[in-house]
PDB file of N, CA and C in Angstrom:
ATOM      1  N   VAL A   1      73.834  28.201 182.810  1.00  0.00           N
ATOM      2  CA  VAL A   1      73.425  28.188 181.409  1.00  0.00           C
ATOM      3  C   VAL A   1      73.645  26.774 180.869  1.00  0.00           C
ATOM      4  N   LEU A   2      72.728  26.353 179.988  1.00  0.00           N
ATOM      5  CA  LEU A   2      72.819  25.060 179.327  1.00  0.00           C
ATOM      6  C   LEU A   2      73.274  25.288 177.899  1.00  0.00           C
ATOM      7  N   LEU A   3      74.401  24.710 177.517  1.00  0.00           N
ATOM      8  CA  LEU A   3      75.006  24.882 176.197  1.00  0.00           C
ATOM      9  C   LEU A   3      74.694  23.665 175.330  1.00  0.00           C
ATOM     10  N   ILE A   4      74.067  23.921 174.164  1.00  0.00           N
ATOM     11  CA  ILE A   4      73.690  22.845 173.254  1.00  0.00           C
ATOM     12  C   ILE A   4      74.230  23.153 171.859  1.00  0.00           C
ATOM     13  N   PRO A   5      75.234  22.386 171.382  1.00  0.00           N
ATOM     14  CA  PRO A   5      75.673  22.544 170.002  1.00  0.00           C
ATOM     15  C   PRO A   5      74.775  21.715 169.080  1.00  0.00           C
ATOM     16  N   VAL A   6      74.553  22.197 167.861  1.00  0.00           N
ATOM     17  CA  VAL A   6      73.710  21.446 166.917  1.00  0.00           C
ATOM     18  C   VAL A   6      74.165  21.722 165.491  1.00  0.00           C
ATOM     19  N   PHE A   7      74.112  20.671 164.678  1.00  0.00           N
ATOM     20  CA  PHE A   7      74.362  20.790 163.237  1.00  0.00           C
ATOM     21  C   PHE A   7      73.350  19.915 162.526  1.00  0.00           C
ATOM     22  N   ASP A   8      72.503  20.533 161.713  1.00  0.00           N
ATOM     23  CA  ASP A   8      71.484  19.817 160.935  1.00  0.00           C
ATOM     24  C   ASP A   8      70.693  18.821 161.781  1.00  0.00           C
ATOM     25  N   GLY A   9      70.313  19.238 162.958  1.00  0.00           N
ATOM     26  CA  GLY A   9      69.577  18.350 163.845  1.00  0.00           C
ATOM     27  C   GLY A   9      68.382  19.030 164.472  1.00  0.00           C
ATOM     28  N   ALA A  10      67.589  19.731 163.681  1.00  0.00           N
ATOM     29  CA  ALA A  10      66.465  20.500 164.226  1.00  0.00           C
ATOM     30  C   ALA A  10      65.468  19.613 164.969  1.00  0.00           C
ATOM     31  N   SER A  11      65.135  18.459 164.420  1.00  0.00           N
ATOM     32  CA  SER A  11      64.159  17.602 165.102  1.00  0.00           C
ATOM     33  C   SER A  11      64.746  17.023 166.388  1.00  0.00           C
ATOM     34  N   ALA A  12      66.020  16.658 166.361  1.00  0.00           N
ATOM     35  CA  ALA A  12      66.677  16.165 167.578  1.00  0.00           C
ATOM     36  C   ALA A  12      66.737  17.271 168.626  1.00  0.00           C
ATOM     37  N   LEU A  13      67.023  18.490 168.196  1.00  0.00           N
ATOM     38  CA  LEU A  13      67.069  19.627 169.118  1.00  0.00           C
ATOM     39  C   LEU A  13      65.701  19.859 169.742  1.00  0.00           C
ATOM     40  N   GLN A  14      64.647  19.761 168.961  1.00  0.00           N
ATOM     41  CA  GLN A  14      63.301  19.969 169.500  1.00  0.00           C
ATOM     42  C   GLN A  14      62.960  18.932 170.571  1.00  0.00           C
ATOM     43  N   ARG A  15      63.375  17.672 170.360  1.00  0.00           N
ATOM     44  CA  ARG A  15      63.177  16.637 171.387  1.00  0.00           C
ATOM     45  C   ARG A  15      63.911  17.017 172.677  1.00  0.00           C
ATOM     46  N   SER A  16      65.137  17.472 172.530  1.00  0.00           N
ATOM     47  CA  SER A  16      65.918  17.879 173.704  1.00  0.00           C
ATOM     48  C   SER A  16      65.256  19.052 174.416  1.00  0.00           C
ATOM     49  N   LEU A  17      64.830  20.045 173.659  1.00  0.00           N
ATOM     50  CA  LEU A  17      64.245  21.239 174.261  1.00  0.00           C
ATOM     51  C   LEU A  17      62.921  20.932 174.960  1.00  0.00           C
ATOM     52  N   ALA A  18      62.189  19.946 174.472  1.00  0.00           N
ATOM     53  CA  ALA A  18      60.946  19.551 175.153  1.00  0.00           C
ATOM     54  C   ALA A  18      61.261  19.046 176.561  1.00  0.00           C
ATOM     55  N   THR A  19      62.362  18.325 176.731  1.00  0.00           N
ATOM     56  CA  THR A  19      62.725  17.842 178.069  1.00  0.00           C
ATOM     57  C   THR A  19      63.313  18.958 178.914  1.00  0.00           C
ATOM     58  N   VAL A  20      63.976  19.905 178.278  1.00  0.00           N
ATOM     59  CA  VAL A  20      64.497  21.072 178.999  1.00  0.00           C
ATOM     60  C   VAL A  20      63.327  21.902 179.532  1.00  0.00           C
ATOM     61  N   ALA A  21      62.292  22.066 178.725  1.00  0.00           N
ATOM     62  CA  ALA A  21      61.134  22.873 179.122  1.00  0.00           C
ATOM     63  C   ALA A  21      60.451  22.316 180.366  1.00  0.00           C
ATOM     64  N   ALA A  22      60.551  21.011 180.574  1.00  0.00           N
ATOM     65  CA  ALA A  22      59.913  20.376 181.734  1.00  0.00           C
ATOM     66  C   ALA A  22      60.660  20.637 183.043  1.00  0.00           C
ATOM     67  N   ASP A  23      61.888  21.130 182.954  1.00  0.00           N
ATOM     68  CA  ASP A  23      62.690  21.396 184.157  1.00  0.00           C
ATOM     69  C   ASP A  23      62.247  22.715 184.766  1.00  0.00           C
ATOM     70  N   GLU A  24      61.877  22.697 186.024  1.00  0.00           N
ATOM     71  CA  GLU A  24      61.365  23.899 186.691  1.00  0.00           C
ATOM     72  C   GLU A  24      62.458  24.796 187.253  1.00  0.00           C
ATOM     73  N   GLU A  25      63.691  24.296 187.327  1.00  0.00           N
ATOM     74  CA  GLU A  25      64.829  25.124 187.750  1.00  0.00           C
ATOM     75  C   GLU A  25      65.046  26.192 186.677  1.00  0.00           C
ATOM     76  N   SER A  26      65.202  27.449 187.075  1.00  0.00           N
ATOM     77  CA  SER A  26      65.386  28.522 186.105  1.00  0.00           C
ATOM     78  C   SER A  26      66.849  28.585 185.645  1.00  0.00           C
ATOM     79  N   PHE A  27      67.052  28.498 184.344  1.00  0.00           N
ATOM     80  CA  PHE A  27      68.386  28.652 183.749  1.00  0.00           C
ATOM     81  C   PHE A  27      68.211  29.072 182.300  1.00  0.00           C
ATOM     82  N   ASP A  28      69.256  29.640 181.732  1.00  0.00           N
ATOM     83  CA  ASP A  28      69.243  30.056 180.338  1.00  0.00           C
ATOM     84  C   ASP A  28      69.730  28.915 179.458  1.00  0.00           C
ATOM     85  N   VAL A  29      69.305  28.943 178.192  1.00  0.00           N
ATOM     86  CA  VAL A  29      69.698  27.927 177.217  1.00  0.00           C
ATOM     87  C   VAL A  29      70.387  28.634 176.055  1.00  0.00           C
ATOM     88  N   LEU A  30      71.606  28.191 175.741  1.00  0.00           N
ATOM     89  CA  LEU A  30      72.356  28.717 174.602  1.00  0.00           C
ATOM     90  C   LEU A  30      72.534  27.598 173.589  1.00  0.00           C
ATOM     91  N   VAL A  31      72.032  27.811 172.385  1.00  0.00           N
ATOM     92  CA  VAL A  31      72.189  26.863 171.292  1.00  0.00           C
ATOM     93  C   VAL A  31      73.178  27.461 170.297  1.00  0.00           C
ATOM     94  N   VAL A  32      74.202  26.693 169.943  1.00  0.00           N
ATOM     95  CA  VAL A  32      75.143  27.121 168.912  1.00  0.00           C
ATOM     96  C   VAL A  32      74.868  26.286 167.668  1.00  0.00           C
ATOM     97  N   ASP A  33      74.330  26.949 166.646  1.00  0.00           N
ATOM     98  CA  ASP A  33      74.038  26.318 165.360  1.00  0.00           C
ATOM     99  C   ASP A  33      75.323  26.339 164.542  1.00  0.00           C
ATOM    100  N   ASP A  34      75.896  25.175 164.344  1.00  0.00           N
ATOM    101  CA  ASP A  34      77.193  25.064 163.680  1.00  0.00           C
ATOM    102  C   ASP A  34      77.051  24.955 162.167  1.00  0.00           C
ATOM    103  N   GLY A  35      76.375  25.949 161.569  1.00  0.00           N
ATOM    104  CA  GLY A  35      76.273  26.021 160.118  1.00  0.00           C
ATOM    105  C   GLY A  35      75.260  25.088 159.499  1.00  0.00           C
ATOM    106  N   SER A  36      74.179  24.814 160.202  1.00  0.00           N
ATOM    107  CA  SER A  36      73.131  23.937 159.654  1.00  0.00           C
ATOM    108  C   SER A  36      72.619  24.479 158.321  1.00  0.00           C
ATOM    109  N   ARG A  37      72.251  23.563 157.426  1.00  0.00           N
ATOM    110  CA  ARG A  37      71.707  23.992 156.122  1.00  0.00           C
ATOM    111  C   ARG A  37      70.421  24.790 156.296  1.00  0.00           C
ATOM    112  N   GLU A  38      69.583  24.373 157.237  1.00  0.00           N
ATOM    113  CA  GLU A  38      68.391  25.137 157.621  1.00  0.00           C
ATOM    114  C   GLU A  38      68.694  25.752 158.984  1.00  0.00           C
ATOM    115  N   PRO A  39      68.862  27.071 159.058  1.00  0.00           N
ATOM    116  CA  PRO A  39      69.227  27.696 160.333  1.00  0.00           C
ATOM    117  C   PRO A  39      68.227  27.374 161.454  1.00  0.00           C
ATOM    118  N   VAL A  40      68.763  27.163 162.636  1.00  0.00           N
ATOM    119  CA  VAL A  40      67.940  26.894 163.816  1.00  0.00           C
ATOM    120  C   VAL A  40      67.199  28.163 164.208  1.00  0.00           C
ATOM    121  N   VAL A  41      65.908  28.023 164.447  1.00  0.00           N
ATOM    122  CA  VAL A  41      65.076  29.126 164.921  1.00  0.00           C
ATOM    123  C   VAL A  41      64.380  28.635 166.185  1.00  0.00           C
ATOM    124  N   LEU A  42      64.475  29.421 167.248  1.00  0.00           N
ATOM    125  CA  LEU A  42      63.864  29.056 168.528  1.00  0.00           C
ATOM    126  C   LEU A  42      62.976  30.173 169.027  1.00  0.00           C
ATOM    127  N   PRO A  43      61.981  29.835 169.831  1.00  0.00           N
ATOM    128  CA  PRO A  43      61.226  30.888 170.518  1.00  0.00           C
ATOM    129  C   PRO A  43      62.129  31.542 171.559  1.00  0.00           C
ATOM    130  N   ALA A  44      61.721  32.703 172.035  1.00  0.00           N
ATOM    131  CA  ALA A  44      62.513  33.428 173.037  1.00  0.00           C
ATOM    132  C   ALA A  44      62.616  32.662 174.348  1.00  0.00           C
ATOM    133  N   ARG A  45      61.635  31.801 174.611  1.00  0.00           N
ATOM    134  CA  ARG A  45      61.624  31.010 175.838  1.00  0.00           C
ATOM    135  C   ARG A  45      61.199  29.581 175.520  1.00  0.00           C
ATOM    136  N   VAL A  46      61.764  28.658 176.277  1.00  0.00           N
ATOM    137  CA  VAL A  46      61.355  27.261 176.254  1.00  0.00           C
ATOM    138  C   VAL A  46      61.017  26.928 177.700  1.00  0.00           C
ATOM    139  N   GLY A  47      59.745  26.716 177.976  1.00  0.00           N
ATOM    140  CA  GLY A  47      59.335  26.596 179.378  1.00  0.00           C
ATOM    141  C   GLY A  47      59.646  27.915 180.069  1.00  0.00           C
ATOM    142  N   CYS A  48      60.301  27.853 181.207  1.00  0.00           N
ATOM    143  CA  CYS A  48      60.676  29.081 181.932  1.00  0.00           C
ATOM    144  C   CYS A  48      62.087  29.544 181.586  1.00  0.00           C
ATOM    145  N   HIS A  49      62.675  28.983 180.541  1.00  0.00           N
ATOM    146  CA  HIS A  49      64.074  29.225 180.206  1.00  0.00           C
ATOM    147  C   HIS A  49      64.228  30.153 179.007  1.00  0.00           C
ATOM    148  N   GLU A  50      65.016  31.197 179.187  1.00  0.00           N
ATOM    149  CA  GLU A  50      65.309  32.109 178.088  1.00  0.00           C
ATOM    150  C   GLU A  50      66.285  31.434 177.134  1.00  0.00           C
ATOM    151  N   THR A  51      66.042  31.577 175.827  1.00  0.00           N
ATOM    152  CA  THR A  51      66.907  30.939 174.830  1.00  0.00           C
ATOM    153  C   THR A  51      67.667  31.974 174.012  1.00  0.00           C
ATOM    154  N   THR A  52      68.856  31.581 173.594  1.00  0.00           N
ATOM    155  CA  THR A  52      69.680  32.371 172.686  1.00  0.00           C
ATOM    156  C   THR A  52      70.266  31.420 171.660  1.00  0.00           C
ATOM    157  N   VAL A  53      70.331  31.865 170.409  1.00  0.00           N
ATOM    158  CA  VAL A  53      70.950  31.073 169.346  1.00  0.00           C
ATOM    159  C   VAL A  53      72.114  31.868 168.766  1.00  0.00           C
ATOM    160  N   LEU A  54      73.270  31.241 168.715  1.00  0.00           N
ATOM    161  CA  LEU A  54      74.420  31.777 167.987  1.00  0.00           C
ATOM    162  C   LEU A  54      74.583  30.913 166.752  1.00  0.00           C
ATOM    163  N   ARG A  55      74.997  31.509 165.644  1.00  0.00           N
ATOM    164  CA  ARG A  55      75.080  30.738 164.395  1.00  0.00           C
ATOM    165  C   ARG A  55      76.422  30.935 163.714  1.00  0.00           C
ATOM    166  N   HIS A  56      77.041  29.811 163.341  1.00  0.00           N
ATOM    167  CA  HIS A  56      78.207  29.845 162.464  1.00  0.00           C
ATOM    168  C   HIS A  56      77.702  29.841 161.025  1.00  0.00           C
ATOM    169  N   ASP A  57      78.379  30.561 160.146  1.00  0.00           N
ATOM    170  CA  ASP A  57      77.995  30.581 158.736  1.00  0.00           C
ATOM    171  C   ASP A  57      78.295  29.256 158.042  1.00  0.00           C
ATOM    172  N   GLU A  58      79.274  28.531 158.563  1.00  0.00           N
ATOM    173  CA  GLU A  58      79.617  27.231 157.993  1.00  0.00           C
ATOM    174  C   GLU A  58      79.929  26.258 159.124  1.00  0.00           C
ATOM    175  N   ASN A  59      79.827  24.977 158.828  1.00  0.00           N
ATOM    176  CA  ASN A  59      80.103  23.946 159.813  1.00  0.00           C
ATOM    177  C   ASN A  59      81.595  23.908 160.115  1.00  0.00           C
ATOM    178  N   ARG A  60      81.922  24.026 161.415  1.00  0.00           N
ATOM    179  CA  ARG A  60      83.320  24.030 161.838  1.00  0.00           C
ATOM    180  C   ARG A  60      83.627  22.899 162.809  1.00  0.00           C
ATOM    181  N   GLY A  61      82.627  22.140 163.193  1.00  0.00           N
ATOM    182  CA  GLY A  61      82.838  21.029 164.111  1.00  0.00           C
ATOM    183  C   GLY A  61      82.375  21.358 165.522  1.00  0.00           C
ATOM    184  N   VAL A  62      82.079  20.302 166.273  1.00  0.00           N
ATOM    185  CA  VAL A  62      81.496  20.464 167.599  1.00  0.00           C
ATOM    186  C   VAL A  62      82.443  21.196 168.556  1.00  0.00           C
ATOM    187  N   ALA A  63      83.736  20.949 168.466  1.00  0.00           N
ATOM    188  CA  ALA A  63      84.682  21.625 169.373  1.00  0.00           C
ATOM    189  C   ALA A  63      84.631  23.135 169.163  1.00  0.00           C
ATOM    190  N   HIS A  64      84.580  23.560 167.920  1.00  0.00           N
ATOM    191  CA  HIS A  64      84.514  24.997 167.629  1.00  0.00           C
ATOM    192  C   HIS A  64      83.177  25.584 168.107  1.00  0.00           C
ATOM    193  N   ALA A  65      82.098  24.842 167.896  1.00  0.00           N
ATOM    194  CA  ALA A  65      80.789  25.306 168.360  1.00  0.00           C
ATOM    195  C   ALA A  65      80.779  25.463 169.880  1.00  0.00           C
ATOM    196  N   LEU A  66      81.349  24.492 170.590  1.00  0.00           N
ATOM    197  CA  LEU A  66      81.409  24.584 172.054  1.00  0.00           C
ATOM    198  C   LEU A  66      82.271  25.762 172.495  1.00  0.00           C
ATOM    199  N   ASN A  67      83.382  25.977 171.828  1.00  0.00           N
ATOM    200  CA  ASN A  67      84.235  27.118 172.188  1.00  0.00           C
ATOM    201  C   ASN A  67      83.540  28.448 171.929  1.00  0.00           C
ATOM    202  N   THR A  68      82.785  28.541 170.840  1.00  0.00           N
ATOM    203  CA  THR A  68      81.997  29.749 170.573  1.00  0.00           C
ATOM    204  C   THR A  68      81.015  29.992 171.713  1.00  0.00           C
ATOM    205  N   GLY A  69      80.332  28.926 172.128  1.00  0.00           N
ATOM    206  CA  GLY A  69      79.388  29.046 173.226  1.00  0.00           C
ATOM    207  C   GLY A  69      80.059  29.428 174.524  1.00  0.00           C
ATOM    208  N   LEU A  70      81.192  28.816 174.833  1.00  0.00           N
ATOM    209  CA  LEU A  70      81.907  29.131 176.077  1.00  0.00           C
ATOM    210  C   LEU A  70      82.403  30.569 176.091  1.00  0.00           C
ATOM    211  N   GLU A  71      82.885  31.065 174.966  1.00  0.00           N
ATOM    212  CA  GLU A  71      83.311  32.471 174.898  1.00  0.00           C
ATOM    213  C   GLU A  71      82.141  33.401 175.215  1.00  0.00           C
ATOM    214  N   TRP A  72      80.980  33.114 174.630  1.00  0.00           N
ATOM    215  CA  TRP A  72      79.778  33.922 174.868  1.00  0.00           C
ATOM    216  C   TRP A  72      79.387  33.853 176.340  1.00  0.00           C
ATOM    217  N   ILE A  73      79.397  32.669 176.906  1.00  0.00           N
ATOM    218  CA  ILE A  73      79.016  32.448 178.299  1.00  0.00           C
ATOM    219  C   ILE A  73      79.970  33.179 179.243  1.00  0.00           C
ATOM    220  N   LEU A  74      81.270  33.031 179.028  1.00  0.00           N
ATOM    221  CA  LEU A  74      82.261  33.684 179.895  1.00  0.00           C
ATOM    222  C   LEU A  74      82.165  35.211 179.814  1.00  0.00           C
ATOM    223  N   ALA A  75      81.878  35.740 178.621  1.00  0.00           N
ATOM    224  CA  ALA A  75      81.757  37.189 178.449  1.00  0.00           C
ATOM    225  C   ALA A  75      80.576  37.757 179.222  1.00  0.00           C
ATOM    226  N   ARG A  76      79.609  36.917 179.563  1.00  0.00           N
ATOM    227  CA  ARG A  76      78.423  37.371 180.285  1.00  0.00           C
ATOM    228  C   ARG A  76      78.449  37.020 181.767  1.00  0.00           C
ATOM    229  N   GLY A  77      79.529  36.427 182.232  1.00  0.00           N
ATOM    230  CA  GLY A  77      79.716  36.210 183.655  1.00  0.00           C
ATOM    231  C   GLY A  77      78.886  35.105 184.292  1.00  0.00           C
ATOM    232  N   TYR A  78      78.420  34.149 183.512  1.00  0.00           N
ATOM    233  CA  TYR A  78      77.701  33.019 184.107  1.00  0.00           C
ATOM    234  C   TYR A  78      78.628  32.275 185.058  1.00  0.00           C
ATOM    235  N   ASP A  79      78.065  31.722 186.127  1.00  0.00           N
ATOM    236  CA  ASP A  79      78.892  31.023 187.111  1.00  0.00           C
ATOM    237  C   ASP A  79      78.871  29.508 186.947  1.00  0.00           C
ATOM    238  N   ALA A  80      78.036  28.986 186.057  1.00  0.00           N
ATOM    239  CA  ALA A  80      77.981  27.542 185.844  1.00  0.00           C
ATOM    240  C   ALA A  80      77.551  27.248 184.415  1.00  0.00           C
ATOM    241  N   VAL A  81      78.104  26.167 183.866  1.00  0.00           N
ATOM    242  CA  VAL A  81      77.778  25.742 182.513  1.00  0.00           C
ATOM    243  C   VAL A  81      77.493  24.244 182.533  1.00  0.00           C
ATOM    244  N   ALA A  82      76.420  23.859 181.885  1.00  0.00           N
ATOM    245  CA  ALA A  82      76.129  22.445 181.656  1.00  0.00           C
ATOM    246  C   ALA A  82      76.025  22.255 180.153  1.00  0.00           C
ATOM    247  N   ARG A  83      76.229  21.034 179.712  1.00  0.00           N
ATOM    248  CA  ARG A  83      76.210  20.749 178.283  1.00  0.00           C
ATOM    249  C   ARG A  83      75.192  19.659 177.988  1.00  0.00           C
ATOM    250  N   LEU A  84      74.542  19.804 176.846  1.00  0.00           N
ATOM    251  CA  LEU A  84      73.605  18.792 176.367  1.00  0.00           C
ATOM    252  C   LEU A  84      73.759  18.725 174.859  1.00  0.00           C
ATOM    253  N   ASP A  85      73.903  17.530 174.320  1.00  0.00           N
ATOM    254  CA  ASP A  85      73.952  17.390 172.863  1.00  0.00           C
ATOM    255  C   ASP A  85      72.536  17.378 172.312  1.00  0.00           C
ATOM    256  N   ALA A  86      72.363  17.934 171.115  1.00  0.00           N
ATOM    257  CA  ALA A  86      71.055  17.894 170.462  1.00  0.00           C
ATOM    258  C   ALA A  86      70.654  16.433 170.291  1.00  0.00           C
ATOM    259  N   GLY A  87      69.462  16.114 170.737  1.00  0.00           N
ATOM    260  CA  GLY A  87      68.968  14.747 170.682  1.00  0.00           C
ATOM    261  C   GLY A  87      69.010  14.050 172.029  1.00  0.00           C
ATOM    262  N   ASP A  88      69.861  14.544 172.938  1.00  0.00           N
ATOM    263  CA  ASP A  88      69.901  13.980 174.287  1.00  0.00           C
ATOM    264  C   ASP A  88      68.724  14.504 175.095  1.00  0.00           C
ATOM    265  N   LEU A  89      68.331  13.760 176.095  1.00  0.00           N
ATOM    266  CA  LEU A  89      67.205  14.147 176.935  1.00  0.00           C
ATOM    267  C   LEU A  89      67.717  14.692 178.258  1.00  0.00           C
ATOM    268  N   ASN A  90      67.119  15.776 178.693  1.00  0.00           N
ATOM    269  CA  ASN A  90      67.481  16.422 179.954  1.00  0.00           C
ATOM    270  C   ASN A  90      66.600  15.870 181.066  1.00  0.00           C
ATOM    271  N   GLU A  91      67.204  15.336 182.078  1.00  0.00           N
ATOM    272  CA  GLU A  91      66.473  14.817 183.224  1.00  0.00           C
ATOM    273  C   GLU A  91      65.959  15.987 184.068  1.00  0.00           C
ATOM    274  N   PRO A  92      64.637  16.068 184.361  1.00  0.00           N
ATOM    275  CA  PRO A  92      64.150  17.150 185.205  1.00  0.00           C
ATOM    276  C   PRO A  92      64.906  17.177 186.542  1.00  0.00           C
ATOM    277  N   GLY A  93      65.288  18.364 186.951  1.00  0.00           N
ATOM    278  CA  GLY A  93      66.041  18.524 188.185  1.00  0.00           C
ATOM    279  C   GLY A  93      67.539  18.383 188.023  1.00  0.00           C
ATOM    280  N   ARG A  94      67.983  18.097 186.816  1.00  0.00           N
ATOM    281  CA  ARG A  94      69.412  17.907 186.567  1.00  0.00           C
ATOM    282  C   ARG A  94      70.230  19.135 186.947  1.00  0.00           C
ATOM    283  N   MET A  95      69.789  20.292 186.506  1.00  0.00           N
ATOM    284  CA  MET A  95      70.563  21.516 186.755  1.00  0.00           C
ATOM    285  C   MET A  95      70.657  21.795 188.268  1.00  0.00           C
ATOM    286  N   ALA A  96      69.577  21.631 188.971  1.00  0.00           N
ATOM    287  CA  ALA A  96      69.604  21.855 190.415  1.00  0.00           C
ATOM    288  C   ALA A  96      70.551  20.871 191.084  1.00  0.00           C
ATOM    289  N   ALA A  97      70.519  19.622 190.674  1.00  0.00           N
ATOM    290  CA  ALA A  97      71.403  18.613 191.251  1.00  0.00           C
ATOM    291  C   ALA A  97      72.858  18.917 190.957  1.00  0.00           C
ATOM    292  N   GLN A  98      73.156  19.374 189.766  1.00  0.00           N
ATOM    293  CA  GLN A  98      74.536  19.662 189.402  1.00  0.00           C
ATOM    294  C   GLN A  98      75.039  20.948 190.041  1.00  0.00           C
ATOM    295  N   ARG A  99      74.127  21.876 190.257  1.00  0.00           N
ATOM    296  CA  ARG A  99      74.524  23.143 190.882  1.00  0.00           C
ATOM    297  C   ARG A  99      75.008  22.859 192.281  1.00  0.00           C
TER     298      ARG A  99
END
């Protein structure tokens, strides 16, 4: 699973997700919206990747957003986690190389 925290960065997140969509390795994407003024809304899939959005009601900081995401990930038994900040670009093949 790819964990992406975001706060008030919808356009930066969209740039990141465009590069994620280009990756042909199948993995899930979890976005933690850390209380953005305009809530993050995503399609169910980006490329071949299923997306999930968790939302904090208020901004609590990136560490809290990451911990929220990790709790969700661990509860579902994923065996690997990668992280990407909103606005960063995902190199195609990154997940396969890291796996």
